[in-house]
């Protein structure tokens, strides 16, 4: 959340800052702003609107410069407004920030006592004045930033600029992502690689506690105590095309349709081989997985739903007890640590603050067997865990997660098979069968995508509703939860998911002709039970929208609408069944005219608690 860009170059950096913000806008879009030093003066342009509004404003003001910082905001402290938009200034100094400064009130009152006047409601402004106070005490810009960071608690990635010292920009990070871009004739920094592909693919990942000075000719990095440190330069494999919209109207739509390819790339690792091996999860996997007796999955949001599906797989196929917990709860709960538990953390970005903190909490409790399932190889969570599985979904820009979810499920299916095999519970013929199904998965998902026109018609019918109920059983209950979450996120229709057997214990009271009920109904051993629950809905006048599959045999009738997925898919059926629910929420949002890729109040890559 919040995107920052910093640039210093021999040519005008304003277009680079704006293009960087466009690529980072998925991280927050409450406001946007930039500051540059031009003709020896600090100039700031801010807009309470989107990056496009900022660009228009910057063009009107003729902003151009060789050094600058920029920001796109997801508000944590202070309402979205121009007054609270970054950069925040103190004298001739400007700061952009991603994160939360937990001790900002103490810093603020100390600085107010010294005469500093605060103009915004943000925590960030305290950073600006704090650095300014260090400059006033005689430190140079680089050292002033370093000294200030020592006093900050909480999370930050910052970019800093001073009109007194326009030959450099300074950046620092702790607990929020930040990387440097090493360009020809310029140095850059940003919250994510996508913002820098326009100028360079040579990137340097900063570590927590690093402070870096950027000049036209190069950079240096120090630790909080001032000691110099070297960080390797990586060549990013991300192509600029991967973050372009292309023929699609929205990133969410693009990413839904990229799922066959994303799954194929993620599963390439087993494309040729005839068996699963622990090494799929990293070189240390044989040692880390040996003797694992239970699994604890920690995640948030959509990734949490992936964990809930995996619980059914791990318990039924690998016969390992599995608990799935919301990361923000686990990190503050008194739990009983067990060193033989494999802790699996799941996060698209690998920067999710609560998931990272939950992982650190588990490690601090002595749970050393850890696995990260992530879509970003160099992310904080991947670096922290002992094992890793990188989903190869490609960049996910749409705030509503889609291809990250299905590729996480593919990774969790491989984990299930691996643990089952290590436990002696996977006969060779079962393994061959599961692997064959996994290899066929991209084709099966492709066929489900062909249901789009029919789903579009359904979306027309219930986009006008205020509420919706989603029902599922077994491993499809979390799929119902994911369908409800998608609908809430982007169409703002209030949606709840229930294990279908729970209906009669309360939610049935809500059912009438105005409450559409969406059921996930594959042909498995729970289908007959589910059919009875659907009868209970029909008996109360509720309208049913049922996603069945080739074997479900549920007939269309008045008030019962059926869409049939082309094939039944055994253990992996949840991967197929989530796809129509993604399409349903996408098309409901289109009918309602909401901003699909930038839903209100939300943003992606949740780097704050
Ligand atoms: N706390 C700052 C930055 C917010 C942020 O990083 N969000 O993800 C603010 O509220 O402006």
Coordinates of C-alpha atoms and ligand atoms in Angstrom, one line a residue:
X1 CA 0.0 0.0 0.0
X2 CA 1.2 3.5 -0.9
X3 CA 3.6 3.7 -3.7
X4 CA 6.8 5.8 -3.7
X5 CA 9.2 6.7 -6.5
X6 CA 12.4 8.6 -6.3
X7 CA 14.5 9.7 -9.3
X8 CA 17.7 11.7 -10.0
X9 CA 19.1 11.9 -13.5
X10 CA 20.8 14.1 -16.1
X11 CA 17.5 14.6 -17.8
X12 CA 13.9 15.6 -16.7
X13 CA 12.6 13.1 -14.2
X14 CA 9.0 14.3 -14.0
X15 CA 7.8 11.9 -16.7
X16 CA 9.6 9.1 -15.0
X17 CA 8.0 9.9 -11.6
X18 CA 4.5 10.1 -13.2
X19 CA 4.9 6.8 -15.1
X20 CA 6.3 5.2 -12.0
X21 CA 3.2 6.3 -10.1
X22 CA 0.9 5.0 -12.8
X23 CA 2.5 1.6 -12.3
X24 CA 2.2 1.8 -8.5
X25 CA -1.4 3.2 -8.4
X26 CA -2.7 -0.3 -7.5
X27 CA -1.0 0.2 -4.1
X28 CA -3.3 3.2 -3.2
X29 CA -5.2 5.9 -5.0
X30 CA -6.5 8.2 -2.3
X31 CA -4.3 11.1 -3.6
X32 CA -1.1 11.6 -5.5
X33 CA 1.8 14.1 -5.3
X34 CA 5.3 14.9 -6.2
X35 CA 8.1 17.2 -5.2
X36 CA 11.1 18.3 -7.2
X37 CA 14.0 20.7 -6.9
X38 CA 14.2 23.1 -9.8
X39 CA 16.2 26.3 -10.1
X40 CA 17.3 25.8 -6.5
X41 CA 13.8 25.8 -5.2
X42 CA 11.6 23.0 -3.8
X43 CA 8.3 22.7 -5.8
X44 CA 5.4 20.5 -4.7
X45 CA 2.4 19.5 -6.7
X46 CA -0.4 17.5 -5.0
X47 CA -3.8 16.3 -6.0
X48 CA -6.7 14.8 -4.0
X49 CA -7.5 12.8 -7.2
X50 CA -5.7 10.1 -9.1
X51 CA -2.3 10.0 -10.8
X52 CA -3.9 11.2 -14.0
X53 CA -5.1 14.4 -12.2
X54 CA -1.6 14.9 -10.8
X55 CA -0.1 14.5 -14.3
X56 CA -2.5 17.2 -15.6
X57 CA -1.6 19.5 -12.8
X58 CA 2.1 19.0 -13.2
X59 CA 1.8 19.7 -16.9
X60 CA -0.2 22.9 -16.3
X61 CA 2.5 24.0 -13.9
X62 CA 5.3 23.1 -16.3
X63 CA 7.0 21.0 -13.7
X64 CA 10.4 19.7 -14.8
X65 CA 13.6 18.9 -12.8
X66 CA 16.5 16.5 -12.5
X67 CA 15.7 15.3 -9.0
X68 CA 12.3 14.4 -7.5
X69 CA 10.1 12.2 -5.3
X70 CA 6.5 11.1 -5.8
X71 CA 3.8 9.2 -4.0
X72 CA 0.4 7.6 -4.5
X73 CA -1.5 7.2 -1.2
X74 CA -3.6 4.8 0.7
X75 CA -4.5 6.8 3.8
X76 CA -3.9 5.4 7.3
X77 CA -3.6 8.7 9.3
X78 CA -5.8 11.5 8.1
X79 CA -8.6 11.5 5.6
X80 CA -7.8 11.4 1.8
X81 CA -7.3 15.1 0.9
X82 CA -4.8 17.4 -0.7
X83 CA -3.7 18.6 2.8
X84 CA -2.8 15.0 3.8
X85 CA -1.4 14.1 0.4
X86 CA 2.4 13.4 0.2
X87 CA 5.0 14.8 -0.1
X88 CA 5.1 16.5 3.3
X89 CA 7.5 19.3 3.7
X90 CA 9.6 21.0 6.4
X91 CA 11.3 24.1 5.2
X92 CA 13.0 23.2 1.9
X93 CA 12.8 19.5 2.6
X94 CA 10.2 17.0 1.3
X95 CA 9.4 13.4 2.3
X96 CA 7.2 10.6 0.8
X97 CA 6.4 7.6 2.9
X98 CA 4.8 4.2 2.8
X99 CA 4.1 2.7 6.2
X100 CA 3.0 3.8 9.7
X101 CA 5.1 5.6 12.3
X102 CA 3.8 4.2 15.6
X103 CA 5.6 6.8 17.8
X104 CA 4.7 9.8 15.6
X105 CA 2.7 11.4 18.4
X106 CA 5.7 11.5 20.8
X107 CA 7.9 12.8 18.0
X108 CA 5.3 15.4 17.0
X109 CA 4.9 16.8 20.5
X110 CA 8.6 17.0 21.0
X111 CA 9.0 18.9 17.7
X112 CA 6.0 21.1 18.4
X113 CA 7.7 22.1 21.7
X114 CA 10.6 23.2 19.6
X115 CA 8.4 25.4 17.4
X116 CA 7.6 23.1 14.4
X117 CA 4.1 23.6 13.0
X118 CA 2.2 20.6 11.6
X119 CA -0.1 21.2 8.7
X120 CA -1.5 17.7 8.1
X121 CA -3.0 14.9 10.1
X122 CA -0.5 12.3 8.9
X123 CA 2.2 10.5 10.8
X124 CA 4.5 11.1 7.8
X125 CA 4.8 14.8 8.5
X126 CA 6.6 14.0 11.7
X127 CA 9.4 12.3 9.6
X128 CA 9.8 15.5 7.6
X129 CA 10.2 17.8 10.6
X130 CA 12.4 15.2 12.4
X131 CA 14.8 15.1 9.5
X132 CA 14.7 18.9 9.2
X133 CA 15.7 19.2 12.9
X134 CA 18.7 17.0 12.2
X135 CA 19.7 19.2 9.3
X136 CA 19.3 22.3 11.4
X137 CA 21.6 20.7 14.0
X138 CA 24.3 20.5 11.3
X139 CA 24.0 17.0 9.7
X140 CA 24.1 16.6 6.0
X141 CA 21.1 15.2 4.2
X142 CA 22.2 11.6 4.2
X143 CA 23.2 11.6 7.8
X144 CA 20.1 13.5 8.9
X145 CA 17.9 10.8 7.3
X146 CA 20.0 8.1 8.9
X147 CA 19.8 9.8 12.4
X148 CA 16.0 10.3 12.0
X149 CA 15.3 6.7 11.1
X150 CA 17.0 5.5 14.3
X151 CA 14.2 7.4 16.2
X152 CA 11.3 5.9 14.2
X153 CA 9.3 2.9 15.3
X154 CA 6.8 1.3 13.0
X155 CA 7.2 0.7 9.3
X156 CA 8.5 2.9 6.6
X157 CA 9.9 3.2 3.2
X158 CA 10.8 6.9 2.5
X159 CA 12.1 9.1 -0.2
X160 CA 13.7 12.4 0.9
X161 CA 14.7 15.6 -1.0
X162 CA 16.2 18.9 0.0
X163 CA 16.5 22.1 -1.9
X164 CA 19.7 22.9 -0.1
X165 CA 21.3 19.7 -1.6
X166 CA 19.8 19.0 -5.0
X167 CA 22.7 16.7 -6.1
X168 CA 21.2 13.8 -4.1
X169 CA 18.1 12.1 -2.9
X170 CA 18.0 9.8 0.1
X171 CA 15.8 6.7 0.7
X172 CA 15.4 4.3 3.6
X173 CA 13.4 1.3 4.5
X174 CA 12.3 -0.8 7.5
X175 CA 9.2 -3.0 7.2
X176 CA 8.0 -1.7 3.9
X177 CA 9.3 -2.6 0.5
X178 CA 11.8 -0.5 -1.4
X179 CA 14.3 -1.2 -4.1
X180 CA 16.9 0.8 -6.1
X181 CA 17.1 1.0 -9.9
X182 CA 20.5 1.5 -11.4
X183 CA 20.1 3.3 -14.7
X184 CA 22.2 4.8 -17.4
X185 CA 22.8 8.4 -16.3
X186 CA 20.4 8.2 -13.4
X187 CA 19.5 6.5 -10.1
X188 CA 16.0 5.6 -9.0
X189 CA 14.1 4.0 -6.2
X190 CA 10.5 2.6 -5.9
X191 CA 8.2 0.4 -3.9
X192 CA 8.2 -2.2 -6.7
X193 CA 10.1 -3.2 -9.8
X194 CA 7.2 -2.4 -12.1
X195 CA 7.6 1.3 -11.6
X196 CA 11.3 1.2 -12.7
X197 CA 11.1 -1.0 -15.8
X198 CA 10.7 2.1 -17.9
X199 CA 14.3 3.1 -17.1
X200 CA 16.2 0.1 -16.0
X201 CA 16.0 -3.6 -15.1
X202 CA 19.1 -3.5 -12.8
X203 CA 17.6 -3.5 -9.3
X204 CA 19.0 -3.6 -5.8
X205 CA 16.7 -4.8 -3.0
X206 CA 17.3 -2.8 0.2
X207 CA 17.1 -4.6 3.5
X208 CA 15.3 -3.4 6.7
X209 CA 17.4 -0.7 8.3
X210 CA 19.2 0.3 5.1
X211 CA 19.6 4.0 4.2
X212 CA 20.7 4.8 0.6
X213 CA 22.0 8.0 -1.0
X214 CA 21.3 8.3 -4.7
X215 CA 23.3 10.6 -7.0
X216 CA 23.4 10.8 -10.8
X217 CA 26.6 8.7 -10.9
X218 CA 25.8 6.1 -8.4
X219 CA 24.7 5.2 -4.9
X220 CA 25.9 4.1 -1.5
X221 CA 24.1 2.2 1.3
X222 CA 24.7 2.4 5.0
X223 CA 23.1 0.6 8.0
X224 CA 21.4 2.5 10.8
X225 CA 24.8 2.9 12.7
X226 CA 26.4 4.4 9.6
X227 CA 28.5 1.4 8.6
X228 CA 28.6 0.9 4.8
X229 CA 27.0 -2.2 3.3
X230 CA 27.0 -3.8 -0.2
X231 CA 23.8 -5.2 -1.7
X232 CA 23.8 -7.3 -4.9
X233 CA 22.5 -5.9 -8.2
X234 CA 19.9 -8.2 -9.8
X235 CA 18.7 -8.2 -13.4
X236 CA 14.9 -8.2 -13.2
X237 CA 13.3 -10.8 -15.4
X238 CA 10.0 -8.9 -15.4
X239 CA 9.1 -7.6 -18.8
X240 CA 7.4 -4.2 -19.3
X241 CA 4.6 -6.0 -21.2
X242 CA 3.7 -8.1 -18.1
X243 CA 2.4 -4.9 -16.4
X244 CA 0.5 -3.5 -19.5
X245 CA -3.3 -3.9 -19.9
X246 CA -3.1 -4.9 -23.5
X247 CA -6.4 -5.7 -25.1
X248 CA -8.2 -5.9 -21.8
X249 CA -10.5 -3.4 -20.2
X250 CA -9.3 -4.1 -16.6
X251 CA -6.4 -5.7 -14.9
X252 CA -8.8 -8.0 -13.1
X253 CA -10.3 -9.2 -16.4
X254 CA -6.8 -9.7 -17.8
X255 CA -5.7 -11.6 -14.7
X256 CA -8.7 -13.9 -14.7
X257 CA -8.0 -14.8 -18.3
X258 CA -4.3 -15.2 -17.7
X259 CA -5.0 -18.1 -15.2
X260 CA -4.4 -21.0 -17.7
X261 CA -1.0 -19.5 -18.5
X262 CA -0.2 -18.6 -14.9
X263 CA -1.0 -22.1 -13.8
X264 CA 1.0 -23.6 -16.6
X265 CA 4.0 -21.5 -15.6
X266 CA 3.6 -22.4 -11.9
X267 CA 3.3 -26.1 -12.7
X268 CA 6.2 -26.1 -15.3
X269 CA 8.3 -27.4 -12.4
X270 CA 6.5 -30.8 -12.8
X271 CA 6.0 -30.6 -16.5
X272 CA 8.4 -33.4 -17.5
X273 CA 9.0 -35.3 -14.3
X274 CA 6.9 -38.3 -13.3
X275 CA 7.0 -37.6 -9.5
X276 CA 6.9 -35.0 -6.8
X277 CA 10.0 -34.3 -4.7
X278 CA 10.6 -32.2 -1.6
X279 CA 13.1 -30.1 -3.7
X280 CA 10.2 -28.4 -5.3
X281 CA 10.2 -26.3 -2.1
X282 CA 13.9 -25.5 -1.9
X283 CA 17.3 -27.2 -1.3
X284 CA 16.7 -27.5 2.4
X285 CA 13.3 -29.2 2.0
X286 CA 14.3 -32.8 2.7
X287 CA 15.7 -31.8 6.1
X288 CA 12.9 -29.2 7.0
X289 CA 10.0 -31.5 5.9
X290 CA 11.4 -34.6 7.6
X291 CA 9.3 -35.5 10.6
X292 CA 6.6 -32.8 10.1
X293 CA 3.6 -33.9 12.1
X294 CA 1.1 -31.1 11.4
X295 CA 0.7 -28.0 9.3
X296 CA -0.2 -24.5 10.4
X297 CA -1.2 -22.1 7.5
X298 CA -1.0 -18.3 8.2
X299 CA -2.5 -15.9 5.7
X300 CA -4.9 -13.0 5.1
X301 CA -7.8 -12.4 2.8
X302 CA -7.8 -14.5 -0.4
X303 CA -4.6 -16.3 0.6
X304 CA -6.4 -17.4 3.8
X305 CA -9.1 -18.9 1.6
X306 CA -6.4 -20.8 -0.3
X307 CA -5.1 -22.2 3.0
X308 CA -8.7 -23.3 4.0
X309 CA -9.0 -25.3 0.8
X310 CA -5.6 -26.9 1.4
X311 CA -6.7 -28.0 4.9
X312 CA -9.1 -30.4 3.2
X313 CA -6.4 -31.7 1.0
X314 CA -3.7 -32.0 3.6
X315 CA -6.0 -33.9 6.0
X316 CA -7.6 -36.2 3.5
X317 CA -4.6 -37.0 1.2
X318 CA -1.5 -36.4 3.4
X319 CA -3.3 -37.4 6.7
X320 CA -1.7 -34.5 8.5
X321 CA -3.7 -32.4 10.9
X322 CA -3.9 -28.8 9.6
X323 CA -4.9 -25.5 11.2
X324 CA -5.5 -22.4 9.1
X325 CA -5.4 -19.1 10.9
X326 CA -5.8 -15.4 10.0
X327 CA -2.3 -13.9 10.4
X328 CA -3.4 -10.8 12.2
X329 CA -5.0 -13.0 14.9
X330 CA -2.2 -15.5 15.2
X331 CA 0.5 -12.8 15.7
X332 CA -1.2 -11.5 18.9
X333 CA -2.6 -14.8 20.2
X334 CA -1.1 -16.9 23.0
X335 CA -0.7 -20.1 21.0
X336 CA 1.1 -23.4 21.9
X337 CA 4.2 -23.7 19.7
X338 CA 5.1 -27.1 18.3
X339 CA 8.5 -27.5 16.6
X340 CA 7.2 -30.4 14.5
X341 CA 4.7 -28.2 12.8
X342 CA 5.3 -26.9 9.3
X343 CA 4.3 -23.2 9.2
X344 CA 3.1 -22.3 5.8
X345 CA 2.7 -18.5 5.1
X346 CA 0.9 -17.5 1.9
X347 CA 1.0 -14.0 0.4
X348 CA 0.8 -12.7 -3.2
X349 CA 3.2 -9.8 -2.6
X350 CA 5.3 -11.4 0.1
X351 CA 5.1 -8.0 1.9
X352 CA 1.8 -8.5 3.7
X353 CA 2.5 -6.9 7.1
X354 CA 0.4 -9.2 9.2
X355 CA 1.6 -12.4 7.5
X356 CA 5.2 -11.3 7.8
X357 CA 4.7 -10.5 11.5
X358 CA 2.9 -13.9 12.0
X359 CA 5.8 -15.7 10.4
X360 CA 8.3 -13.8 12.7
X361 CA 6.1 -14.6 15.7
X362 CA 6.1 -18.4 14.8
X363 CA 9.9 -18.3 14.4
X364 CA 10.3 -16.5 17.7
X365 CA 8.3 -19.2 19.3
X366 CA 10.8 -21.8 18.1
X367 CA 8.8 -23.0 15.1
X368 CA 11.7 -23.2 12.6
X369 CA 10.1 -25.3 9.8
X370 CA 8.7 -22.6 7.6
X371 CA 7.5 -22.4 4.0
X372 CA 6.5 -19.2 2.1
X373 CA 4.2 -19.5 -0.9
X374 CA 4.6 -16.2 -2.7
X375 CA 4.4 -14.6 -6.1
X376 CA 7.4 -12.2 -5.6
X377 CA 10.7 -14.0 -5.3
X378 CA 12.7 -11.3 -3.5
X379 CA 10.0 -10.3 -1.0
X380 CA 10.4 -10.0 2.7
X381 CA 8.3 -13.1 3.5
X382 CA 10.3 -15.3 1.1
X383 CA 13.6 -14.1 2.6
X384 CA 12.4 -14.9 6.1
X385 CA 11.1 -18.5 5.5
X386 CA 13.4 -21.5 5.3
X387 CA 11.5 -23.0 2.3
X388 CA 9.8 -21.3 -0.6
X389 CA 7.5 -22.0 -3.5
X390 CA 7.3 -19.1 -5.9
X391 CA 4.0 -19.1 -7.8
X392 CA 4.7 -17.9 -11.3
X393 CA 1.5 -16.0 -11.9
X394 CA 3.3 -12.8 -13.2
X395 CA 2.5 -9.4 -11.7
X396 CA -1.0 -9.1 -10.2
X397 CA -2.2 -5.5 -10.4
X398 CA -6.0 -5.8 -9.9
X399 CA -6.8 -5.2 -6.3
X400 CA -9.1 -8.2 -6.3
X401 CA -6.8 -11.2 -6.3
X402 CA -7.5 -13.9 -8.9
X403 CA -4.6 -15.6 -10.6
X404 CA -2.5 -15.4 -7.4
X405 CA -5.3 -17.5 -5.7
X406 CA -5.4 -20.3 -8.3
X407 CA -1.6 -20.6 -8.5
X408 CA -1.4 -20.7 -4.7
X409 CA -3.8 -23.6 -4.8
X410 CA -1.6 -25.3 -7.4
X411 CA 1.4 -24.8 -5.0
X412 CA -0.6 -26.2 -2.1
X413 CA -1.7 -29.2 -4.1
X414 CA 2.0 -30.0 -4.8
X415 CA 2.7 -29.5 -1.1
X416 CA -0.1 -31.9 -0.2
X417 CA 1.3 -34.6 -2.6
X418 CA 4.9 -34.1 -1.4
X419 CA 3.9 -34.4 2.3
X420 CA 1.7 -37.4 1.5
X421 CA 4.6 -39.1 -0.3
X422 CA 7.1 -38.3 2.5
X423 CA 4.6 -39.9 4.9
X424 CA 4.2 -43.0 2.8
X425 CA 0.6 -42.2 2.0
X426 CA 0.8 -41.7 -1.8
X427 CA 0.8 -44.9 -3.8
X428 CA 2.6 -44.5 -7.2
X429 CA -0.6 -44.8 -9.2
X430 CA -2.3 -42.1 -7.1
X431 CA 0.7 -39.8 -7.6
X432 CA 0.6 -40.3 -11.3
X433 CA -3.1 -39.6 -11.4
X434 CA -2.8 -36.4 -9.4
X435 CA 0.1 -35.2 -11.5
X436 CA -1.7 -35.8 -14.7
X437 CA -4.7 -33.8 -13.3
X438 CA -2.4 -31.0 -12.4
X439 CA -0.8 -30.9 -15.8
X440 CA -4.2 -30.8 -17.4
X441 CA -5.4 -28.0 -15.1
X442 CA -4.6 -25.1 -17.4
X443 CA -6.7 -26.6 -20.2
X444 CA -9.6 -27.3 -17.7
X445 CA -9.5 -23.7 -16.5
X446 CA -9.5 -22.5 -20.1
X447 CA -12.7 -24.4 -20.8
X448 CA -14.4 -22.9 -17.7
X449 CA -13.5 -19.4 -19.0
X450 CA -15.7 -20.1 -22.0
X451 CA -18.7 -19.9 -19.7
X452 CA -18.2 -16.1 -19.5
X453 CA -21.2 -15.1 -21.7
X454 CA -23.6 -17.1 -19.6
X455 CA -22.1 -15.7 -16.4
X456 CA -22.5 -12.2 -17.8
X457 CA -26.2 -12.8 -18.2
X458 CA -26.4 -13.9 -14.5
X459 CA -24.6 -10.9 -13.4
X460 CA -27.1 -8.7 -15.1
X461 CA -29.9 -10.3 -13.1
X462 CA -28.5 -9.8 -9.7
X463 CA -26.3 -6.7 -9.9
X464 CA -29.3 -4.8 -8.6
X465 CA -29.5 -6.8 -5.4
X466 CA -28.3 -5.5 -2.0
X467 CA -27.2 -8.8 -0.6
X468 CA -26.1 -12.3 -1.7
X469 CA -25.5 -15.6 0.1
X470 CA -22.8 -18.1 -1.1
X471 CA -23.0 -21.7 -0.1
X472 CA -20.6 -24.6 -0.4
X473 CA -19.6 -27.7 1.4
X474 CA -16.2 -29.3 2.1
X475 CA -13.3 -27.9 0.2
X476 CA -15.8 -25.8 -1.8
X477 CA -16.9 -23.9 1.3
X478 CA -13.7 -21.8 1.2
X479 CA -14.5 -21.3 -2.6
X480 CA -17.9 -19.9 -1.6
X481 CA -16.1 -17.6 0.9
X482 CA -13.8 -16.4 -1.9
X483 CA -16.7 -15.8 -4.2
X484 CA -18.4 -13.7 -1.5
X485 CA -15.2 -11.8 -0.9
X486 CA -14.8 -11.0 -4.6
X487 CA -18.3 -9.7 -4.9
X488 CA -18.0 -7.5 -1.8
X489 CA -14.6 -6.1 -2.9
X490 CA -15.5 -4.9 -6.3
X491 CA -19.3 -4.6 -6.6
X492 CA -20.0 -3.5 -3.0
X493 CA -22.9 -6.0 -2.8
X494 CA -23.0 -7.3 0.7
X495 CA -22.2 -11.0 0.5
X496 CA -21.8 -13.8 3.1
X497 CA -20.6 -17.3 2.6
X498 CA -21.8 -20.3 4.7
X499 CA -21.1 -23.9 4.9
X500 CA -24.4 -25.1 3.4
X501 CA -25.2 -27.2 6.5
X502 CA -25.2 -24.1 8.6
X503 CA -28.0 -22.5 6.7
X504 CA -30.8 -23.7 9.0
X505 CA -28.8 -22.5 12.0
X506 CA -29.5 -18.9 11.3
X507 CA -28.9 -17.4 7.8
X508 CA -32.0 -19.1 6.3
X509 CA -33.9 -16.4 8.1
X510 CA -32.5 -13.9 5.6
X511 CA -33.7 -15.9 2.5
X512 CA -36.5 -14.4 0.4
X513 CA -37.0 -13.5 -3.2
X514 CA -34.6 -10.6 -2.9
X515 CA -31.7 -12.7 -1.6
X516 CA -29.9 -14.5 -4.5
X517 CA -28.2 -17.7 -3.3
X518 CA -25.1 -18.8 -5.1
X519 CA -24.2 -22.4 -4.6
X520 CA -21.0 -24.2 -5.5
X521 CA -22.2 -27.7 -6.4
X522 CA -19.6 -30.1 -7.9
X523 CA -20.4 -33.8 -8.2
X524 CA -18.8 -35.1 -5.0
X525 CA -19.9 -37.1 -2.0
X526 CA -21.4 -34.1 -0.4
X527 CA -23.7 -33.2 -3.4
X528 CA -26.8 -34.9 -2.1
X529 CA -26.5 -33.1 1.2
X530 CA -26.0 -29.8 -0.6
X531 CA -29.1 -30.5 -2.8
X532 CA -31.2 -30.8 0.4
X533 CA -29.9 -27.4 1.5
X534 CA -30.8 -25.9 -1.8
X535 CA -34.3 -27.3 -1.5
X536 CA -34.5 -25.5 1.9
X537 CA -33.7 -22.2 0.0
X538 CA -36.3 -22.9 -2.7
X539 CA -39.0 -23.7 -0.2
X540 CA -38.5 -20.1 1.2
X541 CA -38.7 -18.5 -2.2
X542 CA -35.0 -17.9 -2.5
X543 CA -33.6 -17.7 -6.1
X544 CA -30.7 -20.1 -6.7
X545 CA -27.7 -19.7 -9.0
X546 CA -25.9 -23.0 -9.0
X547 CA -22.4 -23.8 -10.4
X548 CA -22.6 -27.5 -11.0
X549 CA -20.2 -29.7 -13.0
X550 CA -20.5 -32.5 -15.5
X551 CA -21.7 -35.0 -13.0
X552 CA -23.9 -32.9 -10.7
X553 CA -27.3 -33.7 -12.4
X554 CA -29.2 -30.7 -11.0
X555 CA -32.1 -29.7 -13.2
X556 CA -33.0 -26.1 -14.1
X557 CA -36.5 -25.1 -12.9
X558 CA -38.3 -22.0 -11.9
X559 CA -36.0 -20.0 -9.6
X560 CA -33.2 -22.5 -10.0
X561 CA -30.5 -21.4 -12.6
X562 CA -27.8 -23.9 -13.4
X563 CA -24.4 -23.4 -15.0
X564 CA -22.4 -26.5 -15.7
X565 CA -18.6 -26.5 -15.6
X566 CA -17.4 -28.7 -18.5
X567 CA -15.8 -31.5 -16.4
X568 CA -15.6 -32.8 -12.8
X569 CA -12.2 -32.4 -11.4
X570 CA -11.8 -34.4 -8.3
X571 CA -9.5 -33.0 -5.6
X572 CA -8.6 -30.0 -7.7
X573 CA -12.3 -29.1 -8.4
X574 CA -12.0 -25.9 -6.1
X575 CA -9.5 -24.5 -8.6
X576 CA -12.0 -24.7 -11.4
X577 CA -15.0 -23.6 -9.3
X578 CA -13.5 -20.3 -8.2
X579 CA -13.1 -19.1 -11.8
X580 CA -16.9 -18.6 -12.5
X581 CA -17.2 -16.8 -9.2
X582 CA -14.4 -14.4 -10.2
X583 CA -16.2 -13.7 -13.5
X584 CA -19.5 -13.2 -11.7
X585 CA -18.2 -10.5 -9.4
X586 CA -16.3 -8.9 -12.3
X587 CA -19.4 -8.7 -14.5
X588 CA -21.6 -7.6 -11.5
X589 CA -19.2 -4.8 -10.9
X590 CA -19.3 -3.8 -14.6
X591 CA -23.1 -3.6 -14.5
X592 CA -22.9 -1.5 -11.4
X593 CA -20.2 0.7 -12.9
X594 CA -17.7 0.5 -10.0
X595 CA -14.0 1.0 -10.5
X596 CA -13.0 -2.6 -10.8
X597 CA -9.3 -2.3 -10.4
X598 CA -9.4 0.4 -7.8
X599 CA -12.3 -0.5 -5.5
X600 CA -13.1 2.1 -2.8
X601 CA -11.2 2.0 0.5
X602 CA -8.9 -0.9 -0.6
X603 CA -5.5 -1.2 -2.2
X604 CA -3.1 -4.0 -2.9
X605 CA 0.1 -5.3 -1.2
X606 CA -1.1 -4.7 2.3
X607 CA 2.1 -3.4 3.9
X608 CA 0.3 -1.9 7.0
X609 CA -1.3 -3.7 9.9
Ligands
LIG1 N1 0.8 6.7 7.1 C1 0.9 7.4 5.9 C2 1.2 6.4 4.7 C3 0.1 5.4 4.5 C4 0.6 4.1 3.9 O1 1.7 3.8 3.7 N2 -0.4 3.3 3.5 O2 -0.1 2.1 3.0 C5 -0.4 8.1 5.5 O3 -1.4 7.9 6.1 O4 -0.3 9.0 4.7

